[in-house]
Coordinates of C-alpha atoms in Angstrom, one line a residue:
Chain A
X10 CA -0.1 0.2 0.3
X11 CA 1.1 3.1 -0.7
X12 CA 1.3 5.7 2.1
X13 CA -0.6 8.8 1.1
X14 CA 1.8 11.7 0.7
X15 CA 0.0 14.8 2.7
X16 CA -0.1 18.0 0.9
X17 CA -0.7 21.3 3.2
X18 CA -3.3 23.0 2.8
X19 CA -5.1 21.1 -0.4
X20 CA -4.2 24.1 -2.3
X21 CA -2.1 24.4 -5.7
X22 CA 0.9 26.6 -4.1
X23 CA 2.4 25.3 -1.7
X24 CA 5.0 27.7 0.1
X25 CA 7.5 26.7 2.8
X26 CA 6.5 28.4 6.3
X27 CA 9.5 30.2 6.2
X28 CA 8.6 32.2 3.0
X29 CA 5.0 33.2 4.2
X30 CA 6.3 34.7 7.5
X31 CA 9.1 36.7 5.4
X32 CA 6.1 37.8 2.8
X33 CA 3.8 39.1 5.7
X34 CA 6.7 41.0 7.5
X35 CA 7.5 42.6 4.3
X36 CA 3.9 43.7 4.1
X37 CA 3.6 44.7 7.5
X38 CA 6.6 46.8 7.5
X39 CA 5.3 48.7 4.4
X40 CA 2.4 49.7 6.4
X41 CA 4.2 50.6 9.3
X42 CA 6.2 52.9 7.1
X43 CA 3.0 54.4 5.6
X44 CA 2.3 55.0 9.1
X45 CA 5.1 56.4 10.1
X46 CA 5.0 58.7 7.2
X47 CA 2.1 59.9 7.8
X48 CA 2.7 60.4 11.4
X49 CA 5.4 62.5 11.1
X50 CA 3.8 64.7 8.6
X51 CA 1.1 64.8 11.0
X52 CA 3.5 66.0 13.5
X53 CA 5.6 68.1 11.3
X54 CA 2.5 70.2 11.1
X55 CA 1.7 70.3 14.2
X56 CA 4.9 71.7 15.6
X57 CA 6.1 74.0 12.6
X58 CA 4.0 74.9 9.9
X59 CA 7.0 76.2 7.8
X60 CA 8.4 72.4 7.0
X61 CA 7.0 72.0 3.5
X62 CA 9.1 73.1 0.7
X63 CA 8.8 76.9 -0.1
X64 CA 7.2 76.5 -3.2
X65 CA 4.1 74.2 -1.5
X66 CA 3.8 76.9 1.4
X67 CA 2.7 79.6 -1.2
X68 CA 0.3 77.3 -3.3
X69 CA -1.1 76.4 0.6
X70 CA -1.3 80.6 0.8
X71 CA -2.9 81.5 -2.0
X72 CA -5.0 78.4 -1.6
X73 CA -6.2 79.5 2.2
X74 CA -6.5 82.7 1.4
X75 CA -8.5 82.4 -1.4
X76 CA -11.0 80.2 0.5
X77 CA -10.3 81.3 4.1
X78 CA -10.8 84.8 3.0
X79 CA -14.1 84.6 0.8
X80 CA -15.7 81.9 3.5
X81 CA -15.8 83.2 7.2
X82 CA -16.7 79.9 8.5
X83 CA -16.1 81.0 12.3
X84 CA -18.5 83.4 12.0
X85 CA -20.7 81.1 9.8
X86 CA -20.7 78.5 12.6
X87 CA -21.1 81.6 14.8
X88 CA -24.1 82.9 13.6
X89 CA -25.4 79.5 13.5
X90 CA -24.9 79.0 17.1
X91 CA -26.2 82.1 17.8
X92 CA -29.7 81.3 16.1
X93 CA -30.3 78.2 18.0
X94 CA -29.3 80.4 21.3
X95 CA -31.9 82.9 20.8
X96 CA -34.5 80.0 19.6
X97 CA -35.0 81.5 16.0
X98 CA -36.2 78.9 13.1
X99 CA -33.1 76.4 12.4
X100 CA -34.1 75.7 8.8
X101 CA -33.8 79.7 8.2
X102 CA -30.6 79.5 10.2
X103 CA -29.3 76.4 8.2
X104 CA -30.2 77.7 4.9
X105 CA -27.6 80.9 5.5
X106 CA -25.3 78.7 6.8
X107 CA -24.8 76.8 3.6
X108 CA -25.3 79.9 1.3
X109 CA -22.3 81.4 3.3
X110 CA -20.1 78.1 3.6
X111 CA -20.7 76.8 0.3
X112 CA -21.1 79.9 -1.7
X113 CA -24.4 79.4 -3.4
X114 CA -25.4 82.9 -4.3
X115 CA -27.4 84.3 -7.6
X116 CA -25.2 87.3 -7.9
X117 CA -22.0 86.7 -9.6
X118 CA -19.1 87.4 -7.6
X119 CA -16.7 90.0 -9.1
X120 CA -12.8 90.2 -8.4
X121 CA -11.9 88.2 -5.6
X122 CA -9.7 90.9 -4.7
X123 CA -12.8 93.1 -3.5
X124 CA -14.2 91.8 -0.2
X125 CA -17.7 91.2 0.2
X126 CA -20.4 92.7 -1.9
X127 CA -20.0 96.0 -2.9
X128 CA -23.4 99.0 -3.1
X129 CA -25.9 99.7 -5.4
X130 CA -23.8 102.3 -6.8
X131 CA -20.9 100.3 -7.7
X132 CA -23.0 97.9 -9.3
X133 CA -23.0 99.1 -12.6
X134 CA -19.3 99.4 -12.7
X135 CA -19.1 95.4 -11.8
X136 CA -21.1 94.6 -14.8
X137 CA -18.8 95.5 -17.1
X138 CA -16.3 93.0 -14.9
X139 CA -13.4 93.4 -12.5
X140 CA -11.5 95.6 -15.0
X141 CA -14.1 97.7 -15.2
X142 CA -14.4 98.8 -12.1
X143 CA -10.7 99.6 -12.2
X144 CA -11.0 101.5 -15.5
X145 CA -14.3 103.3 -14.3
X146 CA -12.3 104.1 -11.1
X147 CA -9.5 105.3 -13.5
X148 CA -12.2 107.2 -15.6
X149 CA -13.9 109.0 -12.6
X150 CA -10.6 110.8 -11.1
X151 CA -8.6 111.4 -13.9
X152 CA -11.5 113.2 -15.6
X153 CA -11.1 117.3 -14.9
X154 CA -13.0 118.1 -11.3
X155 CA -13.2 120.5 -9.0
X156 CA -10.2 121.0 -6.9
X157 CA -7.5 119.4 -8.7
X158 CA -4.0 120.2 -7.7
X159 CA -3.2 122.6 -11.0
X160 CA -6.4 124.4 -9.4
X161 CA -4.8 124.0 -5.7
X162 CA -2.0 125.7 -6.5
X163 CA -3.2 128.5 -7.5
X164 CA -5.6 128.4 -4.0
X165 CA -8.5 128.4 -6.0
X166 CA -9.9 125.2 -5.6
X167 CA -14.2 124.5 -5.5
X168 CA -15.1 122.1 -3.1
X169 CA -17.2 119.3 -4.0
X170 CA -20.3 118.5 -2.8
X171 CA -21.8 115.5 -2.2
X172 CA -25.3 115.2 -3.3
X173 CA -27.2 113.9 -0.4
X174 CA -31.0 115.5 -0.3
X175 CA -30.5 114.1 3.6
X176 CA -27.1 114.7 5.7
X177 CA -26.8 111.8 8.1
X178 CA -24.8 112.8 11.4
X179 CA -21.2 112.4 11.4
X180 CA -20.1 108.5 12.0
X181 CA -23.7 107.2 10.8
X182 CA -23.6 104.5 8.7
X183 CA -24.7 105.8 5.1
X184 CA -24.6 102.4 3.9
X185 CA -24.0 98.8 5.5
X186 CA -22.3 96.6 3.5
X187 CA -22.5 92.6 3.7
X188 CA -19.2 91.5 4.3
X189 CA -18.3 87.6 4.4
X190 CA -14.6 87.7 4.6
X191 CA -12.2 87.2 7.7
X192 CA -12.9 88.8 10.4
X193 CA -12.4 92.9 10.2
X194 CA -10.0 94.3 13.0
X195 CA -11.8 95.8 15.2
X196 CA -10.9 100.0 14.3
X197 CA -12.1 99.4 10.1
X198 CA -15.5 98.9 9.0
X199 CA -16.7 97.8 5.6
X200 CA -19.5 100.1 6.0
X201 CA -19.7 103.3 4.3
X202 CA -19.8 106.0 7.3
X203 CA -21.3 109.3 7.0
X204 CA -19.0 112.8 7.2
X205 CA -21.6 115.0 7.2
X206 CA -21.6 118.2 5.5
X207 CA -17.9 118.2 5.4
X208 CA -16.3 119.5 2.0
X209 CA -13.9 117.5 0.6
X210 CA -11.7 116.6 -2.3
X211 CA -10.1 113.9 -4.1
X212 CA -6.4 114.6 -2.4
X213 CA -4.4 113.2 -5.7
X214 CA -5.3 112.4 -9.4
X215 CA -4.2 109.0 -10.5
X216 CA -5.2 105.0 -10.3
X217 CA -6.2 103.3 -7.4
X218 CA -3.1 100.6 -6.9
X219 CA -4.7 99.5 -4.0
X220 CA -8.1 98.5 -2.3
X221 CA -9.0 99.0 1.6
X222 CA -9.3 95.6 3.1
X223 CA -7.4 92.2 3.4
X224 CA -4.8 92.0 0.4
X225 CA -1.6 89.9 -0.2
X226 CA 0.9 92.7 1.0
X227 CA 3.3 93.8 -1.6
X228 CA 6.6 93.8 0.0
X229 CA 6.2 91.5 3.2
X230 CA 3.9 88.9 1.5
X231 CA 1.0 87.4 3.8
X232 CA -2.9 88.6 4.0
X233 CA -2.9 91.9 6.1
X234 CA -5.5 94.8 6.1
X235 CA -5.1 97.3 4.6
X236 CA -6.3 100.5 6.3
X237 CA -6.3 102.8 3.0
X238 CA -6.6 103.3 -0.5
X239 CA -3.4 103.4 -2.5
X240 CA -3.4 105.9 -5.4
X241 CA -0.6 105.5 -7.9
X242 CA 0.9 109.3 -9.1
X243 CA 4.3 110.3 -10.0
X244 CA 6.7 111.3 -7.5
X245 CA 6.4 114.9 -6.7
X246 CA 2.9 114.8 -7.8
X247 CA 0.8 117.6 -5.5
X248 CA -1.2 116.2 -2.6
X249 CA -4.4 118.4 -1.6
X250 CA -5.9 118.5 2.1
X251 CA -8.9 116.3 2.0
X252 CA -10.9 118.9 3.7
X253 CA -10.0 122.1 5.9
X254 CA -8.4 121.0 8.8
X255 CA -5.4 121.1 11.3
X256 CA -2.3 119.1 11.3
X257 CA -2.4 116.6 14.2
X258 CA 1.1 115.3 13.5
X259 CA 3.6 114.7 11.1
X260 CA 6.6 112.2 11.0
X261 CA 8.9 109.7 9.5
X262 CA 8.8 105.7 10.1
X263 CA 10.4 102.9 7.8
X264 CA 7.4 101.5 6.9
X265 CA 5.1 104.7 6.4
X266 CA 7.7 106.8 5.1
X267 CA 6.9 110.4 5.2
X268 CA 3.7 110.9 6.8
X269 CA 1.2 113.4 8.3
X270 CA -2.3 113.2 9.6
X271 CA -5.4 115.7 9.3
X272 CA -7.9 116.3 11.4
X273 CA -10.9 117.9 10.1
X274 CA -13.2 118.1 13.4
X275 CA -16.1 116.0 14.7
X276 CA -14.2 113.0 14.9
X277 CA -13.0 112.7 11.3
X278 CA -8.9 112.5 10.2
X279 CA -7.1 111.6 7.5
X280 CA -3.3 110.0 7.0
X281 CA -1.3 110.8 4.1
X282 CA 1.9 108.2 3.6
X283 CA 4.7 107.1 1.7
X284 CA 5.0 111.3 0.7
X285 CA 8.5 112.7 -0.7
X286 CA 7.9 115.8 0.8
X287 CA 5.8 117.4 3.3
X288 CA 5.0 120.7 3.6
X289 CA 3.3 121.5 6.6
X290 CA 3.9 121.2 10.2
X291 CA 2.2 120.2 13.5
X292 CA -0.7 122.7 14.4
X293 CA -0.7 124.1 11.3
X294 CA -4.0 125.2 9.3
X295 CA -5.0 123.7 6.4
X296 CA -7.7 124.6 3.4
X297 CA -9.8 122.8 1.3
X298 CA -7.8 121.6 -1.4
X299 CA -4.7 123.0 -0.3
X300 CA -1.0 121.7 -1.2
X301 CA 0.1 120.0 1.5
X302 CA 2.5 117.2 0.5
X303 CA 4.0 115.7 -2.8
X304 CA 3.7 112.3 -3.4
X305 CA 7.2 110.1 -3.1
X306 CA 7.6 106.4 -2.2
X307 CA 9.1 106.8 1.1
X308 CA 9.3 104.1 3.6
X309 CA 7.8 100.3 2.9
X310 CA 6.6 100.9 -0.9
X311 CA 7.1 99.0 -4.3
X312 CA 6.4 102.2 -6.0
X313 CA 5.5 105.7 -5.9
X314 CA 1.9 106.4 -4.6
X315 CA -0.3 108.0 -1.8
X316 CA -1.3 105.5 1.0
X317 CA -4.7 107.5 1.9
X318 CA -6.9 106.7 5.0
X319 CA -10.2 108.0 6.1
X320 CA -10.7 107.8 9.8
X321 CA -14.6 108.8 11.0
X322 CA -15.2 108.4 15.0
X323 CA -12.1 106.4 15.2
X324 CA -13.2 103.9 12.8
X325 CA -11.5 103.4 9.5
X326 CA -13.4 103.4 6.2
X327 CA -12.8 102.8 2.5
X328 CA -12.0 105.9 1.2
X329 CA -12.5 105.0 -2.3
X330 CA -16.5 105.2 -2.1
X331 CA -16.5 108.4 -1.4
X332 CA -14.5 109.2 -4.6
X333 CA -16.8 106.9 -6.3
X334 CA -19.9 109.3 -5.1
X335 CA -18.2 112.6 -5.7
Chain B
X24 CA -7.3 38.3 15.0
X25 CA -7.3 41.3 12.8
X26 CA -4.1 43.1 12.4
X27 CA -3.9 46.9 13.5
X28 CA -4.6 49.3 10.9
X29 CA -3.3 52.5 12.4
X30 CA -1.4 53.4 15.5
X31 CA -3.1 51.5 18.3
X32 CA -3.6 53.2 21.3
X33 CA -6.1 50.6 23.6
X34 CA -9.0 50.2 21.5
X35 CA -8.6 53.4 19.2
X36 CA -6.8 53.0 16.2
X37 CA -5.7 56.2 14.3
X38 CA -5.2 55.3 10.7
X39 CA -2.7 57.4 8.3
X40 CA -5.3 58.5 6.3
X41 CA -6.8 60.0 9.1
X42 CA -3.3 61.8 10.2
X43 CA -2.7 63.2 6.9
X44 CA -6.4 64.9 6.8
X45 CA -5.5 66.3 10.3
X46 CA -2.6 67.8 9.2
X47 CA -4.0 69.4 6.1
X48 CA -6.8 70.6 8.1
X49 CA -4.5 71.9 10.9
X50 CA -2.4 73.7 8.2
X51 CA -5.0 75.5 6.8
X52 CA -6.8 76.3 10.1
X53 CA -6.5 79.8 10.3
X54 CA -9.4 80.6 12.5
X55 CA -9.0 77.9 15.2
X56 CA -11.6 76.1 14.4
X57 CA -9.9 72.1 14.4
X58 CA -10.2 72.0 18.2
X59 CA -13.8 72.3 18.5
X60 CA -14.6 70.7 15.8
X61 CA -12.8 67.4 17.0
X62 CA -14.8 68.0 20.3
X63 CA -17.8 67.9 18.3
X64 CA -16.8 64.7 16.8
X65 CA -15.5 62.9 20.1
X66 CA -18.8 63.9 21.9
X67 CA -20.6 62.3 18.8
X68 CA -18.4 59.3 18.8
X69 CA -19.2 59.2 22.6
X70 CA -22.7 59.0 21.9
X71 CA -22.5 56.5 19.6
X72 CA -20.4 54.2 22.2
X73 CA -22.5 54.7 25.4
X74 CA -25.8 53.9 23.1
X75 CA -24.3 50.9 21.9
X76 CA -23.0 50.1 25.4
X77 CA -26.7 50.6 27.2
X78 CA -28.2 48.4 24.3
X79 CA -25.8 45.7 25.4
X80 CA -23.4 46.0 22.4
X81 CA -19.4 45.2 22.8
X82 CA -17.1 47.5 21.0
X83 CA -13.8 45.9 19.7
X84 CA -12.3 48.7 18.1
X85 CA -12.7 52.3 16.8
X86 CA -10.6 53.0 13.7
X87 CA -10.2 56.3 12.6
X88 CA -9.7 57.2 9.0
X89 CA -10.0 60.2 6.6
X90 CA -13.5 59.1 5.8
X91 CA -14.5 59.3 9.3
X92 CA -14.4 56.9 12.6
X93 CA -15.6 53.6 12.3
X94 CA -16.9 51.8 15.7
X95 CA -16.8 47.5 15.5
X96 CA -18.8 46.0 17.1
X97 CA -17.5 42.6 18.6
X98 CA -19.7 40.0 16.3
X99 CA -21.2 38.1 19.1
X100 CA -23.3 40.9 20.9
X101 CA -25.2 41.9 17.5
X102 CA -28.0 44.4 18.1
X103 CA -31.4 44.4 17.0
X104 CA -32.5 46.6 13.9
X105 CA -34.0 49.1 16.7
X106 CA -30.9 48.8 18.7
X107 CA -28.5 49.5 15.4
X108 CA -31.2 52.8 14.5
X109 CA -31.0 53.9 18.4
X110 CA -27.3 53.7 18.4
X111 CA -26.8 55.4 15.2
X112 CA -29.0 58.0 16.0
X113 CA -27.3 58.6 19.3
X114 CA -24.4 60.5 17.6
X115 CA -26.5 63.2 15.8
X116 CA -28.6 63.3 19.3
X117 CA -25.7 64.1 21.2
X118 CA -24.5 67.1 18.8
X119 CA -28.0 68.6 18.3
X120 CA -28.8 68.0 22.3
X121 CA -25.3 70.2 22.7
X122 CA -26.2 72.9 20.0
X123 CA -29.3 73.4 21.7
X124 CA -27.9 73.5 25.3
X125 CA -25.0 75.7 24.4
X126 CA -26.2 78.1 21.6
X127 CA -26.1 81.1 23.5
X128 CA -23.0 80.7 25.4
X129 CA -21.1 78.8 22.8
X130 CA -22.2 79.9 19.5
X131 CA -19.3 78.6 17.4
X132 CA -19.2 75.2 19.0
X133 CA -23.0 74.9 19.1
X134 CA -22.9 76.0 15.5
X135 CA -20.6 73.4 14.9
X136 CA -22.1 70.6 16.7
X137 CA -25.6 71.4 15.2
X138 CA -23.8 71.2 11.4
X139 CA -22.2 68.2 12.4
X140 CA -25.3 66.6 13.5
X141 CA -27.6 67.3 10.7
X142 CA -24.6 66.3 8.6
X143 CA -24.5 62.9 10.0
X144 CA -28.2 62.8 9.3
X145 CA -28.3 62.5 5.4
X146 CA -29.3 59.5 4.2
X147 CA -26.1 58.9 2.9
X148 CA -24.7 55.3 3.8
X149 CA -21.8 55.1 5.6
X150 CA -23.0 58.3 7.5
X151 CA -25.5 57.7 10.7
X152 CA -28.6 58.6 8.7
X153 CA -27.8 56.5 5.7
X154 CA -27.0 53.5 8.7
X155 CA -30.6 54.4 10.1
X156 CA -32.4 54.4 7.2
X157 CA -30.6 51.2 6.0
X158 CA -31.6 49.0 9.3
X159 CA -35.3 50.6 8.9
X160 CA -35.6 49.4 5.4
X161 CA -34.1 46.2 6.7
X162 CA -36.6 45.5 9.6
X163 CA -39.6 47.1 6.9
X164 CA -38.9 45.2 3.9
X165 CA -35.5 43.1 4.0
X166 CA -31.8 43.3 4.0
X167 CA -32.1 43.2 -0.2
X168 CA -34.2 45.9 -0.7
X169 CA -32.5 48.2 2.3
X170 CA -29.2 47.5 0.5
X171 CA -30.3 48.4 -2.8
X172 CA -31.9 51.6 -2.0
X173 CA -29.3 52.8 0.3
X174 CA -26.7 52.1 -2.7
X175 CA -29.0 54.0 -5.1
X176 CA -29.6 57.0 -2.5
X177 CA -26.1 57.4 -1.8
X178 CA -24.4 57.1 -5.0
X179 CA -27.1 59.4 -6.6
X180 CA -26.8 61.9 -3.4
X181 CA -23.1 61.8 -3.5
X182 CA -22.8 63.0 -7.4
X183 CA -25.4 65.6 -6.6
X184 CA -23.7 67.3 -4.2
X185 CA -20.1 66.7 -5.8
X186 CA -21.9 68.0 -9.3
X187 CA -23.2 71.1 -7.3
X188 CA -19.8 71.8 -6.1
X189 CA -18.2 71.8 -9.0
X190 CA -20.5 73.9 -10.8
X191 CA -19.8 76.2 -7.7
X192 CA -16.4 76.4 -8.3
X193 CA -16.9 77.2 -11.8
X194 CA -19.4 79.7 -11.2
X195 CA -17.7 81.4 -8.3
X196 CA -14.1 80.3 -9.1
X197 CA -12.9 80.1 -5.8
X198 CA -15.5 78.4 -3.2
X199 CA -14.5 74.5 -3.3
X200 CA -16.4 73.6 -0.2
X201 CA -19.1 72.1 -1.7
X202 CA -16.8 69.8 -3.9
X203 CA -14.9 69.0 -1.2
X204 CA -17.8 67.5 0.6
X205 CA -19.6 65.7 -2.2
X206 CA -15.9 64.1 -3.1
X207 CA -15.6 63.3 0.8
X208 CA -19.0 61.8 0.4
X209 CA -18.2 59.8 -2.9
X210 CA -15.0 58.4 -1.0
X211 CA -17.3 57.2 2.2
X212 CA -19.5 55.8 -0.4
X213 CA -17.1 53.5 -2.3
X214 CA -15.7 52.6 1.3
X215 CA -19.1 51.4 2.4
X216 CA -20.2 50.1 -0.7
X217 CA -18.5 46.8 0.4
X218 CA -20.3 46.6 3.4
X219 CA -23.8 47.0 2.0
X220 CA -23.0 44.3 -0.5
X221 CA -22.4 42.0 2.2
X222 CA -24.7 40.5 5.0
X223 CA -24.9 42.7 7.6
X224 CA -21.9 43.9 9.6
X225 CA -21.9 45.5 13.1
X226 CA -20.1 48.7 12.2
X227 CA -20.8 52.1 12.5
X228 CA -19.6 55.0 11.1
X229 CA -19.8 58.2 12.6
X230 CA -18.6 61.0 10.2
X231 CA -15.8 63.2 11.5

């Protein structure tokens, strides 16, 4: 009788025990390596965000800026929570949340550099597209207007009157601007504030090179809040006083270059920076449209321009809106 | 004995996918929302665990992956259909309760909790809502019908969400949140398909 030869497992492949263990060991090792890699990445990001190679950081920041700036998740969650807290209808709050977070909206949003929605008055510019807005601004400011620097030198500036039927008190909100971006700093607002009956003029004719609000800083990089508006003009171009007032202070710094601030009363102040020359001194009285300085590129700049800030009752607001009104 | 799928910390397993996802989210989290989000997810899972325990089930382990957290039960302690529904509902219930209680005091956390709870109630398979639907249909009809219905609903909703997300990205030029959600649902759906196709296995997936 033949002895039956026992075969292992009954399967076709008959591997010796040692090899199978080695194969499993290899797979285990591979898994461990993968896991180890993932853990390393996690710890790296946790400990220091700057571990990625330079290009990836840039891409990451761009992506973060793009999404982070356009969707304020924290604010959206906050509103949702507050809605429940106040026992408001949940479905409404959830709907609002979805619209905010997922960006489902009927209105096409223009240039991503502009934060939030824009007022009705500017809507006509937007229909022409992002470049239309810029072009329209240029057209507005380059057209001969009352209070041009040339007229200023002769001391015969004509004041610009904002055409309003009713004038709101200084500091009142003329127009609330729905803003859906990164949380604003405490001393700035996207809302349009009233400057009462103050007669004013555009300080310098030029192209708007940088808007009010969050932006990628042109020199330092990173997303920073821009408290004013930049108007590009040739070095030496005359800067007119926005309105009558007194010189609150003048100074010089590495960031702002040669700068000064005018106080127009009622809590309205304007700041002018990166000047080439400042022709007034502290406590001087200035008239509307009087030449007070010249455009330069002092301080942290990429070119010759005026950095102009408008502050109403301690809150910075977008000067460009006023210029567009005028 | 199943081999480990990730870092083992007692009965908790942290997979590589989860670590990478967490790293990515943390990298982009400029408003410091991640800790609160993780807290909301942890409480959600605790809700599941507590309900399972109360209903007589026993947890073998919990695996954290890129598609969320998965609770694996010990096969010997199976739950009835009703039990599975309750256990699945426990997670979102905790989230909704927390949101309702803390709405006034911690609005951001409450909002996150509410969003998480409602999201989990979507009738898409690996999510709690999908599970509730599956077990309800399985109890009312049979597992085959339940599995078919859930597969179709899951595939349909995931694709619709992904499509809507693409449309939003196309129109707005920059908002890809909805697309990410759609992609995540598809990922979960693909992973969960195997489970739906086989016999009912004891497993929960709380979306995190």
